[in-house]
Amino acid sequence: MDDHQLLAATLTGDEAAFRELTRRYRNQITNYVYRMLDDYDRAVDLAQETFVRVWLNAERYQATYSFSTYIYKIAHNLAISELRQRKRRRTIPLPTFFSDKDSEEMEVEIEDRKQVLADDAMIGDERRRAVSRAIASLPEKYRAALVLCDIEERSYEEISDVLGLPVGTVKSRINRARNLLKEKLRDYL
Amino acid sequence: MKCKQTREVIDTASRHTLYSDSVTTHLSGCPDCRLHADGTASLLTLLSAQPRVEAPADFDIKVSMGIARAQAELANNKTYSLLALLKAQPRVEAPADFDFRLSAGIARAQSEPLSPAGVFERAWEKLARTLSFGQAAAAMGAAALIITASTVYINRDNNSPAPTTSVATTRSADPAPIKAESAQVNKTSGIEPVRMIAAKSAAQGVKVRPAMIRNDEFQAKNNSSPDIASLERVFNPRTRQFVPLRRSFGLEEASVKLTADTPSF
């Protein structure tokens, strides 16, 4: 079954169809929101919120867009809203917590640089961390275009639909984001 | 192909894009563009090598809990509940013989003779169809204006005070009117008593020196109304004597005509 059929089944109350949709997109959405926020826990929360909204507003879905565009758009809007709230509150990203191998003891590590330790569990080398920090330091509008294009590997047309921008503007932003990253990652290229 | 065009192609290319022959040819002969292309390729490789975070194991459970919580919130929302109730209202449908009843009603209405009220109603409907909304509003406004003007014109004659030339007529022989007049003067305390006296005497052609009567005296006279006439004295040029007010105006009618200069009471 394709995404449209699954969503149609979801509208009839088929929970199994919705679970299948969730399974297909949960990692993509979580990854995208994480790259936008640079905060794993909050990214998971917003990814879950994205699926809740898909369920509640399934009637409003228009088949003119692909489902992936639709769900990325919801996730993007949530991420942008979160970033704006952070700006208003001037919050600092939460200190990252991770559990040690022994689940009874929680090791808390607060780093002076903006990064998420969930990333550290997966990324071992300095280069990857540097790239992660460089992406997180990009302005939002460039970051979203770059992540969708070069990490999520979405087409320009799809990015255009998700961001609500002309394709030309999307290309321009991606180019600008790449040039900025080249400057930041000069030592690694 | 020029360097600018080549770099535009490189910058907008994705990781999986293969360069065209013209770009490849240019890159083989242009070290700067080749460096640019290599840098972009390295960056794209770095980005693609970024590890992808995954959703936690309890992601689905949390989504289910989130949906349940959101639905519970919606159920508690009064507006949502009201809308759901309204939406659930059954729709009433027309009966099967609706067309038959309608045809019968039309036929009956056409066969019935028109009463005078029906004629008026039909004329009104015809007029309403003829006039636009603006025209109808203008006609109603004009009618309202005419009615208002007519009402004002009719009421003007009925309600306006009669234009009398005589304001006060008193018989000084009778003490009661004097009391009443004094009481009236008291009510209009803003009027100078001296002028009142002068106005009364003007009809008699008698010159009165207002300075002869002081305000405090007038106040005292007002307070003791029975003796008011005996206390007032005016100068009579015929007799060249000061005479009491009562004797001066006795048995005669004092008529004061309103002029523009006369203060209205």
Short mmCIF file of C-alpha atoms in Angstrom, two decimals:
data_model
loop_
_atom_site.label_atom_id
_atom_site.label_comp_id
_atom_site.label_asym_id
_atom_site.label_seq_id
_atom_site.Cartn_x
_atom_site.Cartn_y
_atom_site.Cartn_z
CA MET A 1 0.00 0.00 0.00
CA ASP A 2 1.27 3.45 -0.78
CA ASP A 3 1.07 6.41 1.55
CA HIS A 4 -2.21 7.70 0.16
CA GLN A 5 -3.90 4.36 0.66
CA LEU A 6 -2.57 4.11 4.17
CA LEU A 7 -3.86 7.57 5.00
CA ALA A 8 -7.24 6.74 3.48
CA ALA A 9 -7.37 3.66 5.68
CA THR A 10 -6.37 5.79 8.65
CA LEU A 11 -9.36 8.02 7.98
CA THR A 12 -11.63 5.04 8.41
CA GLY A 13 -10.09 4.38 11.81
CA ASP A 14 -7.59 1.74 10.73
CA GLU A 15 -4.92 2.01 13.40
CA ALA A 16 -2.69 -0.56 11.74
CA ALA A 17 -2.47 1.64 8.66
CA PHE A 18 -1.47 4.58 10.78
CA ARG A 19 1.16 2.52 12.56
CA GLU A 20 2.60 1.60 9.17
CA LEU A 21 2.78 5.26 8.21
CA THR A 22 4.49 6.02 11.49
CA ARG A 23 6.99 3.25 10.93
CA ARG A 24 7.86 4.56 7.49
CA TYR A 25 8.49 8.15 8.48
CA ARG A 26 9.37 8.27 12.18
CA ASN A 27 13.13 8.13 11.67
CA GLN A 28 13.15 10.62 8.81
CA ILE A 29 11.05 13.12 10.71
CA THR A 30 13.01 12.65 13.92
CA ASN A 31 16.27 13.14 12.04
CA TYR A 32 15.07 16.24 10.25
CA VAL A 33 13.75 17.90 13.40
CA TYR A 34 16.92 16.95 15.23
CA ARG A 35 19.05 18.62 12.57
CA MET A 36 16.92 21.70 12.84
CA LEU A 37 16.90 21.92 16.64
CA ASP A 38 20.14 20.17 17.56
CA ASP A 39 18.27 18.73 20.53
CA TYR A 40 17.45 15.04 20.39
CA ASP A 41 14.85 14.89 23.17
CA ARG A 42 12.93 17.84 21.88
CA ALA A 43 13.22 16.49 18.36
CA VAL A 44 11.57 13.25 19.44
CA ASP A 45 8.79 15.18 21.14
CA LEU A 46 8.12 17.24 18.05
CA ALA A 47 8.29 14.21 15.79
CA GLN A 48 5.61 12.58 17.93
CA GLU A 49 3.58 15.76 17.81
CA THR A 50 3.88 15.65 14.03
CA PHE A 51 2.26 12.25 13.89
CA VAL A 52 -0.44 13.27 16.35
CA ARG A 53 -1.32 16.12 14.02
CA VAL A 54 -1.37 13.84 11.04
CA TRP A 55 -3.87 11.62 12.85
CA LEU A 56 -6.07 14.45 14.04
CA ASN A 57 -6.05 16.34 10.74
CA ALA A 58 -6.12 13.43 8.35
CA GLU A 59 -9.33 14.79 6.83
CA ARG A 60 -7.55 17.95 5.72
CA TYR A 61 -4.87 16.16 3.76
CA GLN A 62 -5.00 17.03 0.09
CA ALA A 63 -3.62 14.50 -2.33
CA THR A 64 -2.13 17.25 -4.51
CA TYR A 65 1.02 16.91 -2.39
CA SER A 66 2.81 13.72 -1.68
CA PHE A 67 2.39 12.48 1.86
CA SER A 68 6.10 12.89 2.53
CA THR A 69 5.86 16.57 1.59
CA TYR A 70 2.82 16.92 3.83
CA ILE A 71 4.45 15.37 6.86
CA TYR A 72 7.75 17.20 6.36
CA LYS A 73 5.82 20.43 6.15
CA ILE A 74 4.14 19.76 9.50
CA ALA A 75 7.46 18.85 11.07
CA HIS A 76 9.16 21.91 9.58
CA ASN A 77 6.46 24.22 10.93
CA LEU A 78 6.76 22.69 14.38
CA ALA A 79 10.54 23.04 14.31
CA ILE A 80 10.39 26.67 13.20
CA SER A 81 7.81 27.39 15.89
CA GLU A 82 10.08 25.82 18.50
CA LEU A 83 13.07 27.85 17.32
CA ARG A 84 11.05 31.06 17.51
CA GLN A 85 9.88 30.23 21.01
CA ARG A 86 13.46 29.65 22.00
CA LYS A 87 14.43 33.01 20.62
CA ARG A 88 11.68 34.69 22.56
CA ARG A 89 12.57 32.93 25.77
CA ARG A 90 16.30 33.14 25.05
CA THR A 91 16.67 29.63 26.25
CA ILE A 92 19.84 27.69 26.16
CA PRO A 93 19.59 24.16 24.83
CA LEU A 94 18.99 21.74 27.61
CA PRO A 95 22.00 20.02 29.02
CA THR A 96 22.12 16.63 27.48
CA PHE A 97 21.63 13.55 29.53
CA PHE A 98 22.48 10.05 28.64
CA SER A 99 22.47 6.89 30.53
CA ASP A 100 25.58 4.91 31.15
CA LYS A 101 25.75 1.24 30.36
CA ASP A 102 24.58 0.68 33.85
CA SER A 103 21.05 1.92 33.74
CA GLU A 104 20.93 2.64 37.45
CA GLU A 105 23.50 5.39 37.24
CA MET A 106 22.89 8.43 35.15
CA GLU A 107 25.92 10.32 34.03
CA VAL A 108 25.35 13.96 33.37
CA GLU A 109 27.72 15.75 31.12
CA ILE A 110 27.34 19.41 30.41
CA GLU A 111 29.45 20.68 27.60
CA ASP A 112 30.33 24.22 26.86
CA ARG A 113 29.61 23.80 23.18
CA LYS A 114 26.23 23.27 21.61
CA GLN A 115 25.90 19.64 20.90
CA VAL A 116 23.82 16.67 21.75
CA LEU A 117 25.33 13.67 23.39
CA ALA A 118 22.91 11.35 21.72
CA ASP A 119 24.90 12.27 18.67
CA ASP A 120 28.14 11.43 20.49
CA ALA A 121 26.93 7.93 21.16
CA MET A 122 26.74 7.41 17.44
CA ILE A 123 29.43 9.68 16.18
CA GLY A 124 32.91 8.93 17.29
CA ASP A 125 35.21 11.23 15.47
CA GLU A 126 35.82 14.90 15.64
CA ARG A 127 34.99 15.50 12.01
CA ARG A 128 31.44 14.38 12.35
CA ARG A 129 30.92 16.49 15.41
CA ALA A 130 32.38 19.47 13.64
CA VAL A 131 29.98 18.99 10.75
CA SER A 132 27.09 18.68 13.16
CA ARG A 133 28.05 21.90 14.90
CA ALA A 134 28.53 23.68 11.61
CA ILE A 135 25.05 22.69 10.44
CA ALA A 136 23.54 23.79 13.72
CA SER A 137 25.25 27.17 13.44
CA LEU A 138 23.68 27.97 10.07
CA PRO A 139 20.83 30.46 9.92
CA GLU A 140 17.47 28.69 10.04
CA LYS A 141 16.44 29.42 6.49
CA TYR A 142 19.68 28.04 5.08
CA ARG A 143 19.74 25.15 7.50
CA ALA A 144 16.29 23.88 6.55
CA ALA A 145 17.06 23.96 2.83
CA LEU A 146 20.43 22.29 3.27
CA VAL A 147 19.20 19.54 5.58
CA LEU A 148 16.27 18.72 3.33
CA CYS A 149 18.47 18.64 0.25
CA ASP A 150 21.80 17.18 1.34
CA ILE A 151 20.85 15.07 4.35
CA GLU A 152 17.26 14.07 3.72
CA GLU A 153 17.92 14.03 -0.03
CA ARG A 154 14.63 15.60 -1.05
CA SER A 155 14.16 17.02 -4.52
CA TYR A 156 14.14 20.77 -5.13
CA GLU A 157 10.45 20.64 -5.97
CA GLU A 158 9.62 18.86 -2.76
CA ILE A 159 11.74 21.27 -0.73
CA SER A 160 9.97 24.09 -2.50
CA ASP A 161 6.62 22.69 -1.37
CA VAL A 162 7.77 22.04 2.19
CA LEU A 163 9.26 25.49 2.66
CA GLY A 164 6.66 27.27 0.56
CA LEU A 165 9.31 28.92 -1.59
CA PRO A 166 10.00 29.08 -5.31
CA VAL A 167 12.47 26.53 -6.61
CA GLY A 168 14.89 29.30 -7.54
CA THR A 169 14.94 30.59 -3.98
CA VAL A 170 15.48 27.05 -2.69
CA LYS A 171 18.50 26.60 -4.98
CA SER A 172 19.88 29.96 -3.92
CA ARG A 173 19.55 29.09 -0.24
CA ILE A 174 21.16 25.71 -0.70
CA ASN A 175 24.07 27.28 -2.55
CA ARG A 176 24.48 29.90 0.16
CA ALA A 177 24.34 27.25 2.88
CA ARG A 178 26.97 25.16 1.18
CA ASN A 179 29.31 28.12 0.81
CA LEU A 180 28.88 28.95 4.49
CA LEU A 181 29.63 25.36 5.44
CA LYS A 182 32.70 25.35 3.26
CA GLU A 183 33.99 28.31 5.18
CA LYS A 184 33.27 26.70 8.54
CA LEU A 185 34.64 23.30 7.59
CA ARG A 186 37.64 24.51 5.67
CA ASP A 187 39.99 22.36 7.72
CA TYR A 188 38.04 19.21 7.03
CA LEU A 189 37.62 19.52 3.29
CA MET B 1 31.28 26.93 -21.05
CA LYS B 2 32.47 29.73 -18.80
CA CYS B 3 33.56 29.44 -15.19
CA LYS B 4 30.46 31.22 -13.84
CA GLN B 5 28.08 28.88 -15.62
CA THR B 6 30.11 25.87 -14.55
CA ARG B 7 30.05 26.87 -10.91
CA GLU B 8 26.32 27.46 -11.02
CA VAL B 9 25.89 23.91 -12.22
CA ILE B 10 28.22 22.60 -9.49
CA ASP B 11 26.52 24.58 -6.74
CA THR B 12 23.04 23.41 -7.59
CA ALA B 13 23.97 19.81 -8.22
CA SER B 14 23.08 17.17 -5.72
CA ARG B 15 25.38 14.41 -4.59
CA HIS B 16 24.07 11.97 -7.16
CA THR B 17 24.13 14.36 -10.08
CA LEU B 18 26.50 13.55 -12.88
CA TYR B 19 28.04 16.51 -14.65
CA SER B 20 27.38 16.96 -18.33
CA ASP B 21 30.13 16.64 -20.92
CA SER B 22 30.53 20.37 -21.28
CA VAL B 23 31.06 20.75 -17.52
CA THR B 24 33.48 17.87 -17.41
CA THR B 25 35.44 19.33 -20.30
CA HIS B 26 35.62 22.71 -18.57
CA LEU B 27 36.70 21.16 -15.28
CA SER B 28 39.53 19.29 -16.97
CA GLY B 29 40.95 22.56 -18.26
CA CYS B 30 40.20 24.91 -15.34
CA PRO B 31 42.01 24.23 -12.03
CA ASP B 32 39.96 26.80 -10.09
CA CYS B 33 36.66 25.30 -11.09
CA ARG B 34 38.06 21.86 -10.47
CA LEU B 35 39.00 22.92 -6.93
CA HIS B 36 35.52 24.31 -6.44
CA ALA B 37 33.97 21.09 -7.66
CA ASP B 38 36.18 19.01 -5.40
CA GLY B 39 35.33 21.13 -2.40
CA THR B 40 31.62 20.80 -3.07
CA ALA B 41 31.93 17.06 -3.55
CA SER B 42 33.82 16.72 -0.27
CA LEU B 43 31.21 18.74 1.55
CA LEU B 44 28.38 16.64 0.16
CA THR B 45 30.23 13.51 1.16
CA LEU B 46 30.67 14.85 4.68
CA LEU B 47 27.02 15.73 4.92
CA SER B 48 25.88 12.40 3.63
CA ALA B 49 28.16 10.69 6.12
CA GLN B 50 26.36 12.34 8.99
CA PRO B 51 24.77 9.66 11.12
CA ARG B 52 21.02 9.63 11.12
CA VAL B 53 19.35 9.74 14.47
CA GLU B 54 16.54 7.31 14.97
CA ALA B 55 13.32 7.48 16.83
CA PRO B 56 13.35 5.78 20.22
CA ALA B 57 11.83 2.36 20.72
CA ASP B 58 8.78 3.70 22.52
CA PHE B 59 8.03 6.18 19.78
CA ASP B 60 4.80 4.50 18.65
CA ILE B 61 3.52 4.17 22.19
CA LYS B 62 4.16 7.82 22.85
CA VAL B 63 2.40 8.78 19.62
CA SER B 64 -0.62 6.72 20.69
CA MET B 65 -0.60 8.40 24.08
CA GLY B 66 -0.31 11.78 22.44
CA ILE B 67 -3.29 11.05 20.20
CA ALA B 68 -5.36 9.88 23.16
CA ARG B 69 -4.43 12.98 25.12
CA ALA B 70 -5.27 15.27 22.20
CA GLN B 71 -8.63 13.57 21.68
CA ALA B 72 -9.41 13.90 25.38
CA GLU B 73 -8.58 17.59 25.22
CA LEU B 74 -10.81 18.00 22.22
CA ALA B 75 -13.63 16.19 23.98
CA ASN B 76 -13.30 18.58 26.91
CA ASN B 77 -13.34 21.55 24.59
CA LYS B 78 -16.88 22.96 24.78
CA THR B 79 -16.75 24.51 21.34
CA TYR B 80 -15.62 21.26 19.81
CA SER B 81 -18.32 19.38 21.68
CA LEU B 82 -20.96 21.82 20.51
CA LEU B 83 -19.81 21.56 16.91
CA ALA B 84 -19.83 17.79 17.16
CA LEU B 85 -23.37 17.88 18.56
CA LEU B 86 -24.56 20.17 15.80
CA LYS B 87 -22.88 18.06 13.19
CA ALA B 88 -24.58 14.97 14.57
CA GLN B 89 -28.04 16.50 14.23
CA PRO B 90 -30.15 14.46 11.76
CA ARG B 91 -31.14 16.22 8.57
CA VAL B 92 -34.84 16.47 7.85
CA GLU B 93 -35.86 15.55 4.34
CA ALA B 94 -38.85 16.64 2.30
CA PRO B 95 -41.71 14.11 2.16
CA ALA B 96 -42.27 12.02 -0.91
CA ASP B 97 -45.39 13.95 -1.93
CA PHE B 98 -43.69 17.33 -1.61
CA ASP B 99 -43.99 18.11 -5.33
CA PHE B 100 -47.63 17.11 -5.42
CA ARG B 101 -48.42 19.35 -2.45
CA LEU B 102 -46.54 22.21 -3.99
CA SER B 103 -48.43 21.90 -7.30
CA ALA B 104 -51.74 21.76 -5.46
CA GLY B 105 -50.87 24.82 -3.42
CA ILE B 106 -49.96 26.81 -6.51
CA ALA B 107 -53.16 25.81 -8.28
CA ARG B 108 -55.28 26.76 -5.26
CA ALA B 109 -53.58 30.12 -4.95
CA GLN B 110 -54.18 30.90 -8.61
CA SER B 111 -57.86 29.95 -8.48
CA GLU B 112 -58.72 32.05 -5.41
CA PRO B 113 -60.09 35.59 -6.08
CA LEU B 114 -57.96 38.37 -4.75
CA SER B 115 -59.15 40.29 -1.70
CA PRO B 116 -58.43 44.05 -1.43
CA ALA B 117 -55.56 43.21 0.89
CA GLY B 118 -54.31 40.73 -1.66
CA VAL B 119 -54.44 43.37 -4.37
CA PHE B 120 -52.47 45.75 -2.21
CA GLU B 121 -49.97 43.00 -1.38
CA ARG B 122 -49.58 42.11 -5.05
CA ALA B 123 -49.06 45.78 -5.94
CA TRP B 124 -46.51 46.11 -3.20
CA GLU B 125 -44.65 43.06 -4.45
CA LYS B 126 -44.67 44.46 -7.95
CA LEU B 127 -43.32 47.76 -6.66
CA ALA B 128 -40.67 45.98 -4.64
CA ARG B 129 -39.58 44.09 -7.75
CA THR B 130 -39.47 47.33 -9.76
CA LEU B 131 -37.42 49.37 -7.30
CA SER B 132 -33.91 48.59 -6.35
CA PHE B 133 -32.87 48.61 -2.71
CA GLY B 134 -31.35 52.08 -2.99
CA GLN B 135 -34.42 53.50 -4.63
CA ALA B 136 -36.67 51.96 -2.03
CA ALA B 137 -34.51 53.34 0.77
CA ALA B 138 -34.56 56.81 -0.80
CA ALA B 139 -38.35 56.70 -1.17
CA MET B 140 -38.78 55.64 2.45
CA GLY B 141 -36.45 58.40 3.60
CA ALA B 142 -38.38 61.00 1.63
CA ALA B 143 -41.69 59.78 3.06
CA ALA B 144 -40.31 59.90 6.59
CA LEU B 145 -39.06 63.44 5.98
CA ILE B 146 -42.45 64.60 4.71
CA ILE B 147 -44.27 63.05 7.67
CA THR B 148 -41.85 64.62 10.14
CA ALA B 149 -42.14 68.05 8.56
CA SER B 150 -45.95 67.83 8.52
CA THR B 151 -46.06 66.81 12.15
CA VAL B 152 -43.79 69.66 13.17
CA TYR B 153 -45.88 72.14 11.17
CA ILE B 154 -49.14 71.01 12.73
CA ASN B 155 -47.79 70.92 16.26
CA ARG B 156 -46.20 74.32 15.90
CA ASP B 157 -49.58 76.07 15.98
CA ASN B 158 -50.93 73.97 18.78
CA ASN B 159 -48.03 74.03 21.20
CA SER B 160 -46.44 77.41 20.77
CA PRO B 161 -47.47 80.03 23.33
CA ALA B 162 -49.87 82.66 22.13
CA PRO B 163 -48.03 85.83 21.26
CA THR B 164 -49.59 88.20 23.76
CA THR B 165 -48.66 91.77 24.03
CA SER B 166 -49.74 92.03 27.64
CA VAL B 167 -47.49 90.25 30.00
CA ALA B 168 -49.00 91.22 33.27
CA THR B 169 -52.21 92.84 34.26
CA THR B 170 -52.72 93.65 37.88
CA ARG B 171 -55.18 95.49 39.92
CA SER B 172 -53.30 97.23 42.62
CA ALA B 173 -56.42 97.67 44.70
CA ASP B 174 -56.53 93.99 45.24
CA PRO B 175 -53.63 92.90 47.45
CA ALA B 176 -53.71 89.32 46.30
CA PRO B 177 -52.31 89.89 42.81
CA ILE B 178 -49.48 91.90 44.28
CA LYS B 179 -48.55 88.96 46.46
CA ALA B 180 -48.66 86.69 43.51
CA GLU B 181 -46.47 89.03 41.48
CA SER B 182 -44.00 89.28 44.33
CA ALA B 183 -43.82 85.55 44.52
CA GLN B 184 -43.09 85.47 40.81
CA VAL B 185 -40.31 87.94 41.24
CA ASN B 186 -38.82 85.78 43.92
CA LYS B 187 -38.69 82.84 41.56
CA THR B 188 -36.79 84.87 39.01
CA SER B 189 -34.16 86.13 41.34
CA GLY B 190 -31.82 86.99 38.51
CA ILE B 191 -33.98 89.92 37.45
CA GLU B 192 -33.18 93.27 38.89
CA PRO B 193 -36.09 94.53 40.99
CA VAL B 194 -35.38 98.10 40.02
CA ARG B 195 -35.96 97.41 36.37
CA MET B 196 -39.20 95.67 37.13
CA ILE B 197 -40.53 98.69 38.78
CA ALA B 198 -39.40 100.84 35.92
CA ALA B 199 -41.10 98.61 33.40
CA LYS B 200 -44.37 98.79 35.31
CA SER B 201 -44.26 102.50 35.44
CA ALA B 202 -43.39 102.89 31.79
CA ALA B 203 -46.97 102.22 30.76
CA GLN B 204 -48.13 105.05 32.97
CA GLY B 205 -45.71 107.45 31.42
CA VAL B 206 -44.16 108.06 34.80
CA LYS B 207 -40.46 108.46 35.20
CA VAL B 208 -39.16 106.61 38.13
CA ARG B 209 -35.70 106.98 39.47
CA PRO B 210 -34.53 103.47 40.04
CA ALA B 211 -31.96 104.54 42.60
CA MET B 212 -34.70 105.35 44.98
CA ILE B 213 -35.38 101.71 45.70
CA ARG B 214 -32.48 99.62 46.90
CA ASN B 215 -32.11 95.96 46.40
CA ASP B 216 -31.95 95.22 50.09
CA GLU B 217 -35.17 97.10 50.54
CA PHE B 218 -36.72 95.03 47.80
CA GLN B 219 -35.62 91.88 49.47
CA ALA B 220 -37.16 93.04 52.71
CA LYS B 221 -40.34 93.83 50.86
CA ASN B 222 -40.44 90.42 49.35
CA ASN B 223 -40.06 88.83 52.76
CA SER B 224 -42.93 90.85 54.21
CA SER B 225 -45.42 90.82 51.42
CA PRO B 226 -48.46 92.32 53.23
CA ASP B 227 -46.63 95.62 53.78
CA ILE B 228 -44.96 95.75 50.46
CA ALA B 229 -47.16 98.47 48.99
CA SER B 230 -46.89 100.66 52.03
CA LEU B 231 -43.10 100.58 51.97
CA GLU B 232 -42.65 101.34 48.28
CA ARG B 233 -42.61 104.94 47.34
CA VAL B 234 -42.20 106.39 43.91
CA PHE B 235 -41.86 109.94 42.63
CA ASN B 236 -44.90 111.32 40.84
CA PRO B 237 -43.92 114.21 38.54
CA ARG B 238 -47.50 115.49 38.36
CA THR B 239 -47.80 115.98 42.06
CA ARG B 240 -44.02 116.34 42.50
CA GLN B 241 -44.30 114.20 45.55
CA PHE B 242 -43.23 110.76 46.66
CA VAL B 243 -46.30 108.67 46.86
CA PRO B 244 -46.84 105.16 48.05
CA LEU B 245 -46.82 102.62 45.27
CA ARG B 246 -50.41 101.53 45.96
CA ARG B 247 -51.80 105.01 45.63
CA SER B 248 -49.86 105.64 42.48
CA PHE B 249 -51.18 102.63 40.52
CA GLY B 250 -54.50 102.24 42.30
CA LEU B 251 -57.57 101.29 40.30
CA GLU B 252 -55.68 101.41 37.08
CA GLU B 253 -54.45 98.59 34.95
CA ALA B 254 -50.76 98.46 34.32
CA SER B 255 -49.98 97.04 31.01
CA VAL B 256 -46.40 96.42 30.05
CA LYS B 257 -45.62 95.83 26.45
CA LEU B 258 -42.78 93.59 25.55
CA THR B 259 -40.18 95.27 23.45
CA ALA B 260 -36.82 94.15 22.29
CA ASP B 261 -35.14 95.99 25.13
CA THR B 262 -37.44 94.67 27.78
CA PRO B 263 -35.92 91.73 29.63
CA SER B 264 -38.06 88.68 29.32
CA PHE B 265 -39.14 87.04 32.52
#
